[in-house]
């Protein structure tokens, strides 16, 4: 799908509830190679907690870039 869209990278993830907590597993794929370029696990008690962790700094880290 990424190649058809002309994308260089694709984000994929899974959201899992464990008791009262949530875990968001993020993966950044290189479309050309199909390999995972970066991954992160975010943990929180609510969706709002996870949203607060999705910062520009996290995305720059996943793309291996500096602010």
Short mmCIF file of N, CA, C and O in Angstrom, two decimals:
data_model
loop_
_atom_site.label_atom_id
_atom_site.label_comp_id
_atom_site.label_asym_id
_atom_site.label_seq_id
_atom_site.Cartn_x
_atom_site.Cartn_y
_atom_site.Cartn_z
N UNK A 1 0.83 -1.19 0.00
CA UNK A 1 0.00 0.00 0.00
C UNK A 1 0.87 1.26 0.00
O UNK A 1 0.59 2.19 -0.70
N UNK A 2 1.93 1.25 0.81
CA UNK A 2 2.81 2.41 0.89
C UNK A 2 3.44 2.75 -0.44
O UNK A 2 3.58 3.91 -0.80
N UNK A 3 3.85 1.72 -1.18
CA UNK A 3 4.46 1.96 -2.50
C UNK A 3 3.45 2.57 -3.46
O UNK A 3 3.80 3.47 -4.22
N UNK A 4 2.23 2.09 -3.43
CA UNK A 4 1.19 2.62 -4.32
C UNK A 4 0.91 4.09 -4.01
O UNK A 4 0.58 4.86 -4.90
N UNK A 5 1.05 4.46 -2.74
CA UNK A 5 0.81 5.84 -2.33
C UNK A 5 2.03 6.73 -2.53
O UNK A 5 1.96 7.94 -2.37
N UNK A 6 3.17 6.11 -2.85
CA UNK A 6 4.40 6.88 -3.02
C UNK A 6 5.03 7.28 -1.69
O UNK A 6 5.82 8.21 -1.63
N UNK A 7 4.69 6.55 -0.63
CA UNK A 7 5.20 6.88 0.70
C UNK A 7 6.61 6.32 0.89
O UNK A 7 6.97 5.30 0.31
N UNK A 8 7.38 7.00 1.72
CA UNK A 8 8.71 6.51 2.10
C UNK A 8 8.63 5.68 3.38
O UNK A 8 9.39 4.74 3.57
N UNK A 9 7.73 6.08 4.29
CA UNK A 9 7.58 5.41 5.57
C UNK A 9 6.10 5.21 5.88
O UNK A 9 5.25 5.95 5.42
N UNK A 10 5.83 4.18 6.68
CA UNK A 10 4.47 3.90 7.14
C UNK A 10 4.52 3.66 8.65
O UNK A 10 5.38 2.93 9.14
N UNK A 11 3.60 4.28 9.38
CA UNK A 11 3.44 4.00 10.80
C UNK A 11 2.39 2.91 10.97
O UNK A 11 1.36 2.92 10.31
N UNK A 12 2.67 1.96 11.86
CA UNK A 12 1.70 0.93 12.23
C UNK A 12 1.75 0.81 13.74
O UNK A 12 2.75 1.16 14.37
N UNK A 13 0.68 0.31 14.31
CA UNK A 13 0.69 0.19 15.76
C UNK A 13 -0.42 -0.70 16.27
O UNK A 13 -1.33 -1.08 15.54
N UNK A 14 -0.27 -1.04 17.53
CA UNK A 14 -1.26 -1.84 18.24
C UNK A 14 -1.56 -1.17 19.57
O UNK A 14 -0.63 -0.71 20.25
N UNK A 15 -2.82 -1.13 19.93
CA UNK A 15 -3.25 -0.59 21.21
C UNK A 15 -3.78 -1.75 22.04
O UNK A 15 -4.69 -2.46 21.60
N UNK A 16 -3.19 -1.94 23.21
CA UNK A 16 -3.55 -3.08 24.05
C UNK A 16 -3.93 -2.58 25.44
O UNK A 16 -3.23 -1.73 26.02
N UNK A 17 -5.02 -3.09 25.95
CA UNK A 17 -5.43 -2.78 27.33
C UNK A 17 -4.99 -3.94 28.21
O UNK A 17 -5.29 -5.09 27.95
N UNK A 18 -4.24 -3.60 29.27
CA UNK A 18 -3.82 -4.58 30.27
C UNK A 18 -4.34 -4.12 31.62
O UNK A 18 -3.78 -3.21 32.25
N UNK A 19 -5.44 -4.70 32.05
CA UNK A 19 -6.07 -4.26 33.29
C UNK A 19 -6.56 -2.83 33.14
O UNK A 19 -7.36 -2.53 32.26
N UNK A 20 -6.03 -1.92 33.97
CA UNK A 20 -6.43 -0.51 33.91
C UNK A 20 -5.48 0.34 33.09
O UNK A 20 -5.62 1.56 33.05
N UNK A 21 -4.47 -0.27 32.48
CA UNK A 21 -3.50 0.52 31.73
C UNK A 21 -3.58 0.21 30.23
O UNK A 21 -4.10 -0.83 29.81
N UNK A 22 -3.05 1.14 29.46
CA UNK A 22 -2.99 0.99 28.00
C UNK A 22 -1.54 0.99 27.56
O UNK A 22 -0.71 1.68 28.14
N UNK A 23 -1.26 0.22 26.52
CA UNK A 23 0.05 0.23 25.90
C UNK A 23 -0.13 0.42 24.40
O UNK A 23 -0.95 -0.26 23.78
N UNK A 24 0.62 1.34 23.85
CA UNK A 24 0.59 1.61 22.41
C UNK A 24 1.95 1.23 21.84
O UNK A 24 2.97 1.79 22.23
N UNK A 25 1.94 0.24 20.98
CA UNK A 25 3.16 -0.22 20.32
C UNK A 25 3.21 0.41 18.94
O UNK A 25 2.35 0.14 18.10
N UNK A 26 4.19 1.28 18.70
CA UNK A 26 4.34 1.97 17.42
C UNK A 26 5.53 1.40 16.66
O UNK A 26 6.57 1.11 17.24
N UNK A 27 5.36 1.26 15.33
CA UNK A 27 6.45 0.84 14.46
C UNK A 27 6.49 1.75 13.25
O UNK A 27 5.44 2.08 12.68
N UNK A 28 7.68 2.15 12.87
CA UNK A 28 7.90 2.96 11.67
C UNK A 28 8.60 2.07 10.66
O UNK A 28 9.71 1.61 10.88
N UNK A 29 7.92 1.80 9.54
CA UNK A 29 8.47 0.94 8.49
C UNK A 29 9.05 1.76 7.35
O UNK A 29 8.48 2.76 6.94
N UNK A 30 10.17 1.30 6.83
CA UNK A 30 10.75 1.82 5.60
C UNK A 30 10.04 1.09 4.46
O UNK A 30 10.14 -0.13 4.34
N UNK A 31 9.29 1.81 3.65
CA UNK A 31 8.48 1.20 2.60
C UNK A 31 9.35 0.48 1.57
O UNK A 31 9.02 -0.61 1.12
N UNK A 32 10.48 1.07 1.24
CA UNK A 32 11.34 0.48 0.21
C UNK A 32 11.88 -0.89 0.61
O UNK A 32 11.87 -1.83 -0.18
N UNK A 33 12.33 -1.02 1.87
CA UNK A 33 12.93 -2.27 2.33
C UNK A 33 11.95 -3.18 3.06
O UNK A 33 12.17 -4.39 3.15
N UNK A 34 10.90 -2.59 3.62
CA UNK A 34 9.96 -3.36 4.42
C UNK A 34 10.43 -3.58 5.85
O UNK A 34 9.73 -4.20 6.65
N UNK A 35 11.61 -3.08 6.19
CA UNK A 35 12.15 -3.26 7.53
C UNK A 35 11.60 -2.21 8.48
O UNK A 35 11.27 -1.10 8.08
N UNK A 36 11.57 -2.58 9.77
CA UNK A 36 11.19 -1.63 10.81
C UNK A 36 12.36 -0.69 11.03
O UNK A 36 13.46 -1.12 11.33
N UNK A 37 12.11 0.60 10.86
CA UNK A 37 13.15 1.61 11.06
C UNK A 37 13.26 2.00 12.52
O UNK A 37 14.34 2.29 13.03
N UNK A 38 12.13 2.02 13.22
CA UNK A 38 12.11 2.39 14.63
C UNK A 38 10.85 1.84 15.28
O UNK A 38 9.86 1.57 14.60
N UNK A 39 10.90 1.69 16.59
CA UNK A 39 9.71 1.27 17.33
C UNK A 39 9.74 1.90 18.72
O UNK A 39 10.80 2.23 19.24
N UNK A 40 8.57 2.08 19.27
CA UNK A 40 8.41 2.67 20.60
C UNK A 40 7.21 2.03 21.27
O UNK A 40 6.27 1.60 20.61
N UNK A 41 7.25 1.97 22.59
CA UNK A 41 6.12 1.52 23.38
C UNK A 41 5.74 2.65 24.32
O UNK A 41 6.58 3.14 25.08
N UNK A 42 4.50 3.08 24.24
CA UNK A 42 3.98 4.14 25.12
C UNK A 42 3.00 3.52 26.10
O UNK A 42 2.19 2.68 25.71
N UNK A 43 3.07 3.94 27.36
CA UNK A 43 2.21 3.38 28.39
C UNK A 43 1.48 4.50 29.11
O UNK A 43 2.05 5.55 29.36
N UNK A 44 0.21 4.25 29.41
CA UNK A 44 -0.58 5.23 30.13
C UNK A 44 -1.84 4.61 30.69
O UNK A 44 -2.15 3.46 30.41
N UNK A 45 -2.56 5.41 31.44
CA UNK A 45 -3.81 4.95 32.04
C UNK A 45 -5.03 5.28 31.17
O UNK A 45 -6.10 4.71 31.37
N UNK A 46 -4.84 6.21 30.21
CA UNK A 46 -5.97 6.62 29.37
C UNK A 46 -5.44 6.99 27.98
O UNK A 46 -4.24 7.16 27.78
N UNK A 47 -6.37 7.13 27.07
CA UNK A 47 -6.01 7.57 25.72
C UNK A 47 -5.37 8.95 25.78
O UNK A 47 -4.41 9.24 25.08
N UNK A 48 -5.87 9.81 26.66
CA UNK A 48 -5.29 11.15 26.83
C UNK A 48 -3.83 11.08 27.27
O UNK A 48 -3.00 11.85 26.80
N UNK A 49 -3.52 10.12 28.14
CA UNK A 49 -2.13 9.93 28.56
C UNK A 49 -1.25 9.58 27.36
O UNK A 49 -0.15 10.11 27.21
N UNK A 50 -1.73 8.68 26.53
CA UNK A 50 -0.97 8.26 25.35
C UNK A 50 -0.81 9.42 24.36
O UNK A 50 0.26 9.62 23.80
N UNK A 51 -1.89 10.17 24.16
CA UNK A 51 -1.82 11.33 23.26
C UNK A 51 -0.78 12.33 23.72
O UNK A 51 -0.06 12.91 22.92
N UNK A 52 -0.67 12.51 25.03
CA UNK A 52 0.29 13.46 25.58
C UNK A 52 1.73 13.01 25.31
O UNK A 52 2.64 13.83 25.23
N UNK A 53 1.93 11.70 25.16
CA UNK A 53 3.27 11.16 24.89
C UNK A 53 3.64 11.22 23.41
O UNK A 53 4.81 11.08 23.05
N UNK A 54 2.65 11.41 22.55
CA UNK A 54 2.90 11.50 21.10
C UNK A 54 3.34 12.92 20.75
O UNK A 54 2.57 13.73 20.26
N UNK A 55 4.57 13.22 21.02
CA UNK A 55 5.11 14.57 20.86
C UNK A 55 5.96 14.67 19.60
O UNK A 55 6.43 13.64 19.08
N UNK A 56 6.19 15.87 19.11
CA UNK A 56 7.11 16.04 17.99
C UNK A 56 8.50 15.46 18.29
O UNK A 56 9.13 14.87 17.42
N UNK A 57 8.94 15.57 19.55
CA UNK A 57 10.26 15.03 19.92
C UNK A 57 10.30 13.51 19.74
O UNK A 57 11.30 12.96 19.28
N UNK A 58 9.21 12.83 20.09
CA UNK A 58 9.15 11.38 19.90
C UNK A 58 9.22 11.03 18.42
O UNK A 58 9.96 10.13 18.03
N UNK A 59 8.48 11.76 17.60
CA UNK A 59 8.50 11.48 16.16
C UNK A 59 9.87 11.76 15.56
O UNK A 59 10.36 10.98 14.74
N UNK A 60 10.50 12.84 15.99
CA UNK A 60 11.86 13.13 15.50
C UNK A 60 12.82 12.02 15.92
O UNK A 60 13.69 11.62 15.15
N UNK A 61 12.66 11.53 17.13
CA UNK A 61 13.50 10.42 17.60
C UNK A 61 13.30 9.19 16.73
O UNK A 61 14.26 8.53 16.35
N UNK A 62 12.05 8.89 16.39
CA UNK A 62 11.78 7.71 15.57
C UNK A 62 12.35 7.86 14.16
O UNK A 62 12.77 6.88 13.56
N UNK A 63 12.37 9.07 13.66
CA UNK A 63 12.95 9.32 12.33
C UNK A 63 14.45 9.56 12.42
O UNK A 63 15.09 9.87 11.41
N UNK A 64 14.99 9.47 13.66
CA UNK A 64 16.44 9.67 13.89
C UNK A 64 16.87 11.06 13.45
O UNK A 64 17.90 11.24 12.79
N UNK A 65 16.06 12.06 13.80
CA UNK A 65 16.34 13.44 13.45
C UNK A 65 16.44 14.26 14.74
O UNK A 65 15.93 13.86 15.77
N UNK A 66 17.07 15.40 14.66
CA UNK A 66 17.18 16.30 15.82
C UNK A 66 16.22 17.45 15.67
O UNK A 66 15.88 17.85 14.56
N UNK A 67 15.83 18.02 16.81
CA UNK A 67 14.92 19.19 16.79
C UNK A 67 15.62 20.38 16.21
O UNK A 67 16.78 20.59 16.33
#
